[in-house]
mmCIF file of C-alpha atoms in Angstrom:
data_model
loop_
_atom_site.group_PDB
_atom_site.id
_atom_site.type_symbol
_atom_site.label_atom_id
_atom_site.label_comp_id
_atom_site.label_asym_id
_atom_site.label_seq_id
_atom_site.Cartn_x
_atom_site.Cartn_y
_atom_site.Cartn_z
ATOM 1 C CA MET A 16 6.644 18.952 -16.649
ATOM 2 C CA THR A 17 9.544 20.500 -14.778
ATOM 3 C CA GLY A 18 13.238 19.807 -14.672
ATOM 4 C CA GLY A 19 16.564 20.553 -16.286
ATOM 5 C CA SER A 20 18.061 19.363 -19.553
ATOM 6 C CA SER A 21 17.413 15.770 -20.554
ATOM 7 C CA THR A 22 19.298 13.269 -22.663
ATOM 8 C CA VAL A 23 16.189 11.087 -23.067
ATOM 9 C CA ILE A 24 13.408 12.178 -25.425
ATOM 10 C CA PRO A 25 9.927 12.574 -23.887
ATOM 11 C CA GLY A 26 8.625 9.565 -25.822
ATOM 12 C CA GLU A 27 11.144 7.338 -24.097
ATOM 13 C CA ASP A 28 10.246 8.839 -20.747
ATOM 14 C CA ARG A 29 6.591 7.975 -21.313
ATOM 15 C CA SER A 30 7.472 4.453 -22.381
ATOM 16 C CA TRP A 31 9.592 3.764 -19.303
ATOM 17 C CA MET A 32 7.012 5.364 -17.027
ATOM 18 C CA ARG A 33 4.444 2.929 -18.427
ATOM 19 C CA ARG A 34 6.790 0.142 -17.359
ATOM 20 C CA ALA A 35 6.997 1.677 -13.895
ATOM 21 C CA LEU A 36 3.192 1.914 -13.735
ATOM 22 C CA ALA A 37 2.895 -1.753 -14.687
ATOM 23 C CA ARG A 38 5.189 -2.561 -11.766
ATOM 24 C CA ALA A 39 3.161 -0.375 -9.415
ATOM 25 C CA ARG A 40 -0.049 -2.259 -10.299
ATOM 26 C CA ARG A 41 1.508 -5.457 -8.971
ATOM 27 C CA GLY A 42 0.840 -4.004 -5.527
ATOM 28 C CA TRP A 43 -2.892 -3.613 -6.248
ATOM 29 C CA GLY A 44 -4.887 -4.038 -3.063
ATOM 30 C CA ARG A 45 -1.874 -4.956 -0.918
ATOM 31 C CA THR A 46 -0.181 -1.677 0.048
ATOM 32 C CA SER A 47 -2.871 0.240 1.964
ATOM 33 C CA PRO A 48 -2.612 2.593 3.739
ATOM 34 C CA ASN A 49 0.428 3.268 1.571
ATOM 35 C CA PRO A 50 0.180 4.098 -2.143
ATOM 36 C CA MET A 51 1.015 1.733 -4.992
ATOM 37 C CA VAL A 52 4.379 2.750 -6.442
ATOM 38 C CA GLY A 53 6.555 1.283 -9.168
ATOM 39 C CA ALA A 54 10.112 2.092 -10.225
ATOM 40 C CA VAL A 55 12.430 1.172 -13.090
ATOM 41 C CA VAL A 56 16.185 1.830 -13.415
ATOM 42 C CA VAL A 57 17.393 2.378 -16.984
ATOM 43 C CA LYS A 58 20.933 2.684 -18.331
ATOM 44 C CA ASN A 59 21.906 3.102 -21.975
ATOM 45 C CA GLY A 60 18.342 2.354 -22.996
ATOM 46 C CA VAL A 61 18.212 -0.950 -21.095
ATOM 47 C CA GLU A 62 16.272 -1.806 -17.934
ATOM 48 C CA ILE A 63 18.765 -2.879 -15.282
ATOM 49 C CA GLY A 64 16.467 -2.980 -12.265
ATOM 50 C CA ALA A 65 12.787 -2.735 -11.345
ATOM 51 C CA GLY A 66 10.689 -2.926 -8.223
ATOM 52 C CA TYR A 67 7.409 -2.026 -6.611
ATOM 53 C CA HIS A 68 6.081 -1.382 -3.120
ATOM 54 C CA ARG A 69 4.669 -4.666 -1.843
ATOM 55 C CA LYS A 70 3.234 -3.857 1.574
ATOM 56 C CA ALA A 71 3.190 -1.077 4.158
ATOM 57 C CA GLY A 72 6.286 -1.251 6.328
ATOM 58 C CA THR A 73 8.405 -2.939 3.645
ATOM 59 C CA PRO A 74 10.980 -1.227 1.370
ATOM 60 C CA HIS A 75 9.627 1.262 -1.124
ATOM 61 C CA ALA A 76 9.657 0.779 -4.888
ATOM 62 C CA GLU A 77 12.746 2.935 -5.448
ATOM 63 C CA VAL A 78 14.819 0.953 -2.960
ATOM 64 C CA ASN A 79 13.724 -2.363 -4.464
ATOM 65 C CA ALA A 80 14.566 -1.170 -7.976
ATOM 66 C CA LEU A 81 17.948 0.242 -6.959
ATOM 67 C CA ASN A 82 18.818 -2.945 -5.076
ATOM 68 C CA ALA A 83 17.975 -4.951 -8.189
ATOM 69 C CA ALA A 84 20.235 -2.720 -10.276
ATOM 70 C CA GLY A 85 23.105 -2.867 -7.788
ATOM 71 C CA LYS A 86 26.280 -0.967 -8.646
ATOM 72 C CA GLU A 87 25.078 -0.502 -12.225
ATOM 73 C CA ALA A 88 22.610 2.108 -10.935
ATOM 74 C CA ARG A 89 25.408 4.693 -10.816
ATOM 75 C CA GLY A 90 24.878 7.110 -13.705
ATOM 76 C CA ALA A 91 21.502 5.560 -14.623
ATOM 77 C CA THR A 92 17.999 7.035 -14.825
ATOM 78 C CA LEU A 93 15.410 6.162 -12.210
ATOM 79 C CA TYR A 94 11.753 6.241 -13.242
ATOM 80 C CA VAL A 95 9.291 6.285 -10.347
ATOM 81 C CA THR A 96 5.511 6.748 -10.442
ATOM 82 C CA LEU A 97 5.312 8.854 -7.262
ATOM 83 C CA GLU A 98 7.625 11.479 -5.813
ATOM 84 C CA PRO A 99 10.189 9.743 -3.554
ATOM 85 C CA CYS A 100 9.696 10.221 0.170
ATOM 86 C CA CYS A 101 12.160 12.532 1.881
ATOM 87 C CA THR A 102 11.270 12.001 5.547
ATOM 88 C CA GLN A 103 11.705 9.157 8.001
ATOM 89 C CA GLY A 104 8.645 6.932 8.308
ATOM 90 C CA ARG A 105 8.460 3.197 8.810
ATOM 91 C CA THR A 106 11.378 3.107 6.383
ATOM 92 C CA PRO A 107 14.261 5.566 5.762
ATOM 93 C CA PRO A 108 13.860 8.398 3.215
ATOM 94 C CA CYS A 109 14.073 7.154 -0.363
ATOM 95 C CA THR A 110 15.907 10.331 -1.349
ATOM 96 C CA ASP A 111 18.866 9.116 0.741
ATOM 97 C CA ALA A 112 18.918 5.774 -1.088
ATOM 98 C CA ILE A 113 18.703 7.473 -4.491
ATOM 99 C CA ILE A 114 21.586 9.813 -3.708
ATOM 100 C CA GLU A 115 23.687 6.965 -2.334
ATOM 101 C CA ALA A 116 23.026 4.886 -5.462
ATOM 102 C CA GLY A 117 24.473 7.655 -7.608
ATOM 103 C CA VAL A 118 21.825 7.840 -10.325
ATOM 104 C CA SER A 119 22.216 10.827 -12.610
ATOM 105 C CA ARG A 120 18.584 11.425 -13.507
ATOM 106 C CA VAL A 121 15.211 10.935 -11.809
ATOM 107 C CA VAL A 122 11.907 10.972 -13.714
ATOM 108 C CA ILE A 123 8.788 11.253 -11.534
ATOM 109 C CA GLY A 124 5.210 10.486 -12.521
ATOM 110 C CA CYS A 125 3.366 12.686 -10.006
ATOM 111 C CA LEU A 126 4.166 14.656 -6.890
ATOM 112 C CA ASP A 127 3.153 13.697 -3.367
ATOM 113 C CA THR A 128 -0.282 15.169 -2.633
ATOM 114 C CA ASN A 129 0.551 15.791 1.040
ATOM 115 C CA PRO A 130 1.105 19.570 1.341
ATOM 116 C CA ARG A 131 3.903 18.966 3.870
ATOM 117 C CA HIS A 132 5.882 16.885 1.405
ATOM 118 C CA ARG A 133 4.710 17.951 -2.052
ATOM 119 C CA GLY A 134 7.700 18.799 -4.215
ATOM 120 C CA ALA A 135 10.160 18.563 -1.312
ATOM 121 C CA ALA A 136 12.165 15.721 -2.854
ATOM 122 C CA LEU A 137 12.979 17.631 -6.037
ATOM 123 C CA PRO A 138 15.368 20.264 -4.569
ATOM 124 C CA ILE A 139 17.012 17.577 -2.410
ATOM 125 C CA LEU A 140 17.823 15.461 -5.456
ATOM 126 C CA ARG A 141 18.819 18.441 -7.582
ATOM 127 C CA SER A 142 21.182 19.693 -4.889
ATOM 128 C CA ALA A 143 22.912 16.313 -5.164
ATOM 129 C CA GLY A 144 23.566 17.038 -8.855
ATOM 130 C CA MET A 145 20.741 15.056 -10.425
ATOM 131 C CA ASP A 146 18.574 16.053 -13.355
ATOM 132 C CA VAL A 147 14.988 15.799 -12.100
ATOM 133 C CA VAL A 148 11.841 15.733 -14.256
ATOM 134 C CA SER A 149 8.280 15.429 -12.947
ATOM 135 C CA GLY A 150 4.808 15.147 -14.433
ATOM 136 C CA VAL A 151 5.398 12.244 -16.851
ATOM 137 C CA LEU A 152 2.081 10.372 -17.338
ATOM 138 C CA GLU A 153 0.891 12.384 -14.354
ATOM 139 C CA ASP A 154 -2.834 11.682 -14.800
ATOM 140 C CA ALA A 155 -2.348 7.910 -14.943
ATOM 141 C CA CYS A 156 -0.007 7.969 -11.952
ATOM 142 C CA ARG A 157 -2.449 10.039 -9.915
ATOM 143 C CA GLN A 158 -5.468 7.929 -10.841
ATOM 144 C CA LEU A 159 -3.753 4.738 -9.694
ATOM 145 C CA ASN A 160 -3.621 6.152 -6.161
ATOM 146 C CA GLU A 161 -6.725 8.358 -6.152
ATOM 147 C CA ALA A 162 -8.003 6.696 -2.974
ATOM 148 C CA PHE A 163 -4.720 7.284 -1.128
ATOM 149 C CA PHE A 164 -4.529 10.910 -2.267
ATOM 150 C CA TRP A 165 -8.147 11.597 -1.197
ATOM 151 C CA TRP A 166 -7.542 10.000 2.210
ATOM 152 C CA ILE A 167 -4.359 12.053 2.758
ATOM 153 C CA ARG A 168 -6.195 15.304 1.936
ATOM 154 C CA THR A 169 -9.474 14.700 3.760
ATOM 155 C CA GLY A 170 -8.854 12.025 6.384
ATOM 156 C CA ARG A 171 -11.731 10.032 4.852
ATOM 157 C CA PRO A 172 -11.719 6.999 2.559
ATOM 158 C CA PHE A 173 -12.422 7.433 -1.130
ATOM 159 C CA VAL A 174 -15.933 6.058 -1.799
ATOM 160 C CA ALA A 175 -16.706 4.004 -4.910
ATOM 161 C CA LEU A 176 -20.308 3.003 -5.588
ATOM 162 C CA LYS A 177 -20.648 -0.196 -7.617
ATOM 163 C CA LEU A 178 -23.961 -0.724 -9.351
ATOM 164 C CA ALA A 179 -25.175 -3.446 -11.724
ATOM 165 C CA MET A 180 -28.406 -3.138 -13.679
ATOM 166 C CA THR A 181 -30.355 -4.208 -16.729
ATOM 167 C CA LEU A 182 -30.821 -1.847 -19.662
ATOM 168 C CA ASP A 183 -34.077 -0.640 -18.099
ATOM 169 C CA GLY A 184 -32.426 0.204 -14.781
ATOM 170 C CA LYS A 185 -33.488 -2.813 -12.721
ATOM 171 C CA ILE A 186 -31.424 -4.798 -10.225
ATOM 172 C CA ALA A 187 -33.886 -7.501 -9.140
ATOM 173 C CA THR A 188 -37.394 -8.874 -9.472
ATOM 174 C CA PRO A 189 -40.049 -7.649 -7.009
ATOM 175 C CA ALA A 190 -39.203 -10.672 -4.833
ATOM 176 C CA GLY A 191 -35.520 -9.682 -4.792
ATOM 177 C CA GLN A 192 -34.055 -12.257 -7.209
ATOM 178 C CA SER A 193 -30.909 -10.750 -8.722
ATOM 179 C CA LYS A 194 -28.549 -13.596 -9.642
ATOM 180 C CA TRP A 195 -27.213 -12.914 -12.048
ATOM 181 C CA ILE A 196 -27.775 -9.506 -13.653
ATOM 182 C CA THR A 197 -24.281 -9.354 -15.146
ATOM 183 C CA GLY A 198 -21.983 -12.007 -16.589
ATOM 184 C CA ALA A 199 -18.913 -13.770 -15.239
ATOM 185 C CA ASN A 200 -16.456 -11.184 -16.623
ATOM 186 C CA ALA A 201 -18.201 -8.345 -14.810
ATOM 187 C CA ARG A 202 -18.293 -10.334 -11.589
ATOM 188 C CA SER A 203 -14.542 -10.953 -11.901
ATOM 189 C CA ARG A 204 -14.087 -7.197 -12.286
ATOM 190 C CA VAL A 205 -16.009 -6.684 -9.049
ATOM 191 C CA GLN A 206 -13.582 -9.060 -7.345
ATOM 192 C CA ARG A 207 -10.795 -6.690 -8.377
ATOM 193 C CA LEU A 208 -12.714 -3.788 -6.839
ATOM 194 C CA ARG A 209 -12.980 -5.769 -3.626
ATOM 195 C CA GLN A 210 -9.215 -6.318 -3.692
ATOM 196 C CA TRP A 211 -8.772 -2.537 -3.898
ATOM 197 C CA ALA A 212 -11.138 -1.754 -1.037
ATOM 198 C CA ASP A 213 -10.213 -1.603 2.646
ATOM 199 C CA ALA A 214 -13.898 -1.764 3.546
ATOM 200 C CA ILE A 215 -17.063 -2.906 1.812
ATOM 201 C CA MET A 216 -20.661 -2.034 2.623
ATOM 202 C CA VAL A 217 -23.979 -3.490 1.475
ATOM 203 C CA GLY A 218 -27.535 -2.904 2.565
ATOM 204 C CA GLY A 219 -29.259 -5.115 5.096
ATOM 205 C CA GLU A 220 -31.812 -6.230 2.494
ATOM 206 C CA THR A 221 -28.954 -7.402 0.275
ATOM 207 C CA VAL A 222 -27.609 -9.531 3.121
ATOM 208 C CA ARG A 223 -31.038 -11.022 3.833
ATOM 209 C CA LEU A 224 -31.910 -11.799 0.205
ATOM 210 C CA ASP A 225 -28.545 -12.547 -1.486
ATOM 211 C CA ASP A 226 -26.583 -13.731 1.581
ATOM 212 C CA PRO A 227 -23.201 -12.488 0.237
ATOM 213 C CA GLN A 228 -19.837 -13.294 1.826
ATOM 214 C CA LEU A 229 -18.377 -9.847 1.014
ATOM 215 C CA THR A 230 -14.927 -11.349 0.533
ATOM 216 C CA VAL A 231 -12.332 -11.464 -2.212
ATOM 217 C CA ARG A 232 -12.629 -14.959 -3.682
ATOM 218 C CA GLN A 233 -10.454 -14.385 -6.764
ATOM 219 C CA PRO A 234 -7.653 -15.233 -6.383
ATOM 220 C CA ALA A 235 -8.127 -17.810 -3.660
ATOM 221 C CA GLY A 236 -6.402 -17.055 -0.380
ATOM 222 C CA TRP A 237 -6.365 -13.274 -0.865
ATOM 223 C CA PRO A 238 -4.506 -11.919 2.204
ATOM 224 C CA CYS A 239 -6.086 -8.452 2.494
ATOM 225 C CA GLN A 240 -9.812 -9.008 2.945
ATOM 226 C CA PRO A 241 -11.949 -5.839 3.191
ATOM 227 C CA HIS A 242 -13.685 -5.109 6.470
ATOM 228 C CA PRO A 243 -17.439 -5.779 6.027
ATOM 229 C CA PHE A 244 -20.116 -3.264 6.959
ATOM 230 C CA VAL A 245 -23.869 -3.654 6.639
ATOM 231 C CA TRP A 246 -26.061 -0.580 6.206
ATOM 232 C CA THR A 247 -28.911 -1.497 8.516
ATOM 233 C CA SER A 248 -30.446 -0.742 11.891
ATOM 234 C CA ARG A 249 -31.874 -4.254 12.216
ATOM 235 C CA GLU A 250 -30.235 -7.381 13.604
ATOM 236 C CA LEU A 251 -28.538 -9.524 10.970
ATOM 237 C CA PRO A 252 -29.617 -13.158 10.551
ATOM 238 C CA ALA A 253 -27.544 -15.428 12.772
ATOM 239 C CA GLU A 254 -26.864 -17.715 9.811
ATOM 240 C CA ALA A 255 -25.737 -14.932 7.428
ATOM 241 C CA ARG A 256 -22.641 -16.017 5.532
ATOM 242 C CA VAL A 257 -20.976 -12.651 6.064
ATOM 243 C CA ARG A 258 -20.782 -13.478 9.783
ATOM 244 C CA ARG A 259 -18.733 -16.600 9.059
ATOM 245 C CA SER A 260 -16.594 -15.256 6.228
ATOM 246 C CA ALA A 261 -15.565 -12.043 7.997
ATOM 247 C CA GLY A 262 -13.411 -13.864 10.535
ATOM 248 C CA GLY A 263 -14.371 -11.172 13.040
ATOM 249 C CA PRO A 264 -17.220 -8.847 13.950
ATOM 250 C CA VAL A 265 -19.456 -7.489 11.197
ATOM 251 C CA THR A 266 -20.258 -3.848 11.826
ATOM 252 C CA SER A 267 -23.791 -2.597 11.306
ATOM 253 C CA ALA A 268 -24.264 1.120 10.744
ATOM 254 C CA LYS A 269 -26.879 3.242 9.032
ATOM 255 C CA PRO A 270 -25.669 6.781 8.371
ATOM 256 C CA VAL A 271 -28.308 8.775 6.522
ATOM 257 C CA SER A 272 -27.572 12.496 6.716
ATOM 258 C CA GLN A 273 -24.393 13.966 5.305
ATOM 259 C CA HIS A 274 -23.210 14.711 8.841
ATOM 260 C CA GLU A 275 -23.693 11.068 9.861
ATOM 261 C CA TRP A 276 -21.914 9.817 6.750
ATOM 262 C CA LEU A 277 -18.959 12.129 7.278
ATOM 263 C CA ASP A 278 -18.599 11.017 10.897
ATOM 264 C CA PHE A 279 -18.724 7.397 9.752
ATOM 265 C CA LEU A 280 -16.115 8.004 7.044
ATOM 266 C CA ARG A 281 -13.784 9.940 9.334
ATOM 267 C CA ASN A 282 -13.886 7.020 11.735
ATOM 268 C CA LEU A 283 -12.842 4.651 8.932
ATOM 269 C CA GLY A 284 -10.117 7.062 7.858
ATOM 270 C CA SER A 285 -8.718 7.209 11.391
ATOM 271 C CA ARG A 286 -8.396 3.422 11.188
ATOM 272 C CA ASP A 287 -6.214 3.696 8.042
ATOM 273 C CA MET A 288 -9.000 2.694 5.650
ATOM 274 C CA THR A 289 -8.374 4.595 2.425
ATOM 275 C CA ALA A 290 -11.056 3.057 0.150
ATOM 276 C CA LEU A 291 -14.690 2.103 0.780
ATOM 277 C CA LEU A 292 -16.694 0.107 -1.761
ATOM 278 C CA LEU A 293 -20.480 0.434 -1.641
ATOM 279 C CA GLU A 294 -21.880 -2.640 -3.338
ATOM 280 C CA GLY A 295 -25.703 -2.487 -3.184
ATOM 281 C CA GLY A 296 -28.572 -2.234 -2.948
ATOM 282 C CA GLY A 297 -30.755 0.557 -4.226
ATOM 283 C CA GLU A 298 -31.600 2.207 -0.898
ATOM 284 C CA LEU A 299 -27.961 2.341 0.189
ATOM 285 C CA ALA A 300 -27.032 3.810 -3.183
ATOM 286 C CA ALA A 301 -29.759 6.452 -2.847
ATOM 287 C CA ALA A 302 -28.683 7.430 0.672
ATOM 288 C CA ALA A 303 -25.008 7.743 -0.241
ATOM 289 C CA LEU A 304 -25.683 9.758 -3.389
ATOM 290 C CA LYS A 305 -28.083 12.074 -1.572
ATOM 291 C CA ALA A 306 -25.481 12.683 1.149
ATOM 292 C CA ARG A 307 -22.925 13.589 -1.543
ATOM 293 C CA ILE A 308 -20.212 11.297 -0.220
ATOM 294 C CA VAL A 309 -19.684 9.165 -3.347
ATOM 295 C CA ASN A 310 -16.510 9.949 -5.269
ATOM 296 C CA ARG A 311 -16.796 7.505 -8.171
ATOM 297 C CA VAL A 312 -19.611 5.436 -9.658
ATOM 298 C CA ASP A 313 -18.869 2.143 -11.442
ATOM 299 C CA LEU A 314 -22.044 1.078 -13.234
ATOM 300 C CA PHE A 315 -22.249 -2.309 -14.949
ATOM 301 C CA VAL A 316 -25.035 -2.509 -17.547
ATOM 302 C CA ALA A 317 -26.217 -5.906 -18.748
ATOM 303 C CA PRO A 318 -27.811 -6.327 -22.205
ATOM 304 C CA LYS A 319 -31.118 -7.426 -20.673
ATOM 305 C CA ILE A 320 -34.547 -5.876 -20.191
ATOM 306 C CA LEU A 321 -36.259 -7.078 -17.035
ATOM 307 C CA GLY A 322 -39.409 -4.971 -17.137
ATOM 308 C CA GLY A 323 -42.108 -4.685 -14.491
ATOM 309 C CA ARG A 324 -43.082 -1.523 -12.656
ATOM 310 C CA ASP A 325 -42.449 -3.245 -9.345
ATOM 311 C CA SER A 326 -39.026 -4.625 -10.246
ATOM 312 C CA ARG A 327 -36.377 -3.082 -8.046
ATOM 313 C CA PRO A 328 -34.582 0.012 -9.386
ATOM 314 C CA VAL A 329 -30.816 0.424 -9.317
ATOM 315 C CA VAL A 330 -31.201 3.555 -7.135
ATOM 316 C CA GLY A 331 -34.132 3.747 -4.738
ATOM 317 C CA GLY A 332 -35.035 6.425 -2.236
ATOM 318 C CA ALA A 333 -37.688 9.108 -2.344
ATOM 319 C CA PRO A 334 -38.575 10.496 -5.797
ATOM 320 C CA PRO A 335 -36.871 13.768 -6.755
ATOM 321 C CA ASN A 336 -38.803 16.988 -7.162
ATOM 322 C CA SER A 337 -36.958 18.059 -10.307
ATOM 323 C CA LEU A 338 -34.210 17.045 -12.717
ATOM 324 C CA SER A 339 -31.902 19.517 -10.979
ATOM 325 C CA GLU A 340 -31.505 16.900 -8.232
ATOM 326 C CA ALA A 341 -29.849 14.455 -10.636
ATOM 327 C CA VAL A 342 -26.247 13.518 -9.855
ATOM 328 C CA ALA A 343 -24.011 14.465 -12.773
ATOM 329 C CA LEU A 344 -20.958 12.347 -13.567
ATOM 330 C CA LEU A 345 -17.705 13.781 -14.911
ATOM 331 C CA LYS A 346 -14.686 12.255 -16.679
ATOM 332 C CA MET A 347 -16.803 9.394 -17.991
ATOM 333 C CA THR A 348 -15.284 6.216 -19.387
ATOM 334 C CA THR A 349 -17.068 3.296 -21.047
ATOM 335 C CA ARG A 350 -15.668 -0.159 -21.759
ATOM 336 C CA ARG A 351 -16.858 -3.616 -22.619
ATOM 337 C CA VAL A 352 -16.562 -6.259 -19.896
ATOM 338 C CA GLY A 353 -17.593 -9.510 -21.506
ATOM 339 C CA ASN A 354 -21.145 -8.932 -22.785
ATOM 340 C CA ASP A 355 -21.730 -6.091 -20.319
ATOM 341 C CA LEU A 356 -20.786 -2.429 -20.305
ATOM 342 C CA LEU A 357 -18.897 -0.700 -17.503
ATOM 343 C CA ILE A 358 -19.597 3.023 -17.238
ATOM 344 C CA SER A 359 -17.470 4.906 -14.715
ATOM 345 C CA GLY A 360 -17.513 8.541 -13.712
ATOM 346 C CA TYR A 361 -16.869 10.953 -10.841
ATOM 347 C CA CYS A 362 -19.706 12.633 -8.953
ATOM 348 C CA GLU A 363 -19.796 16.351 -9.683
ATOM 349 C CA ASN A 364 -21.510 17.213 -6.405
ATOM 350 C CA VAL A 365 -19.285 15.182 -4.094
ATOM 351 C CA TYR A 366 -18.708 16.870 -0.754
ATOM 352 C CA ARG A 367 -15.149 18.242 -0.723
ATOM 353 C CA THR A 368 -12.986 19.905 1.899
ATOM 354 C CA ASP A 369 -9.867 20.445 -0.231
#
């Protein structure tokens, strides 16, 4: 944490930053290619204004919070989950609005990851006489926008691999029957992942057997549907539901090597897609993991044992030669989702350029 003297104890700073994070999450899945940001204005221990970034091209969280506070913002403390912008973009610099509002203190969750802007707002605000503190709940603030930060650094979307399996590592019978491995709560969680994603990809076999729509269905009428991709070199069935639900062309692509995957991802990144969700099946999962392009794995485990040597495994592909080829996961978390478990972790061997 950096900054000058403070009249608010760190515990209060953490508490108000949690409020700002809760505001930021209201923009879940709606702000891309911008980050989710929340802000709260506090005076004499009372919230007098709050806001969040709703959509790219609209006012930022700080401006919305300061507008809600009005003239009372003068002399108040502004809590914001991400370092305020200090350059002209689709909207004016937030640092100008903060200075004009006359707040006396700014508490920042995490700094901008863009090297051109990182930390630039702090001296601007301090030169205007404000006490500035940064790094409050930094890990939580960074994790909320991990896809945006990865995209800014690499020009490629953050890749999340969603898997669902039985306790013995199966995803379907030999004939391909897979509905339903996990329960309703886990499937609702997957809907939230689809909200987060700019693009979603499944294997061609998944389309032919499960006939998914690849859309956000919860809540109804979701305005930011992910762009569908099918990992296949074969023609898709004319009657496939994904053709109808996409509302536009469905892109087929089958990158295999790391070079092909990186070209594919850079193309998505150039189209302002910051997050790609890989959602089955086993051969797609194997190809992506082998190419080392998966950032995070979200593995749902159902309390079931399917059995059968020919039942389909959660990750397919050619057999490894040794255990050294296993993909290690870091920063693991485990939680209950209904009757299922959700295990999440970050791939240790992910290809990085930063």
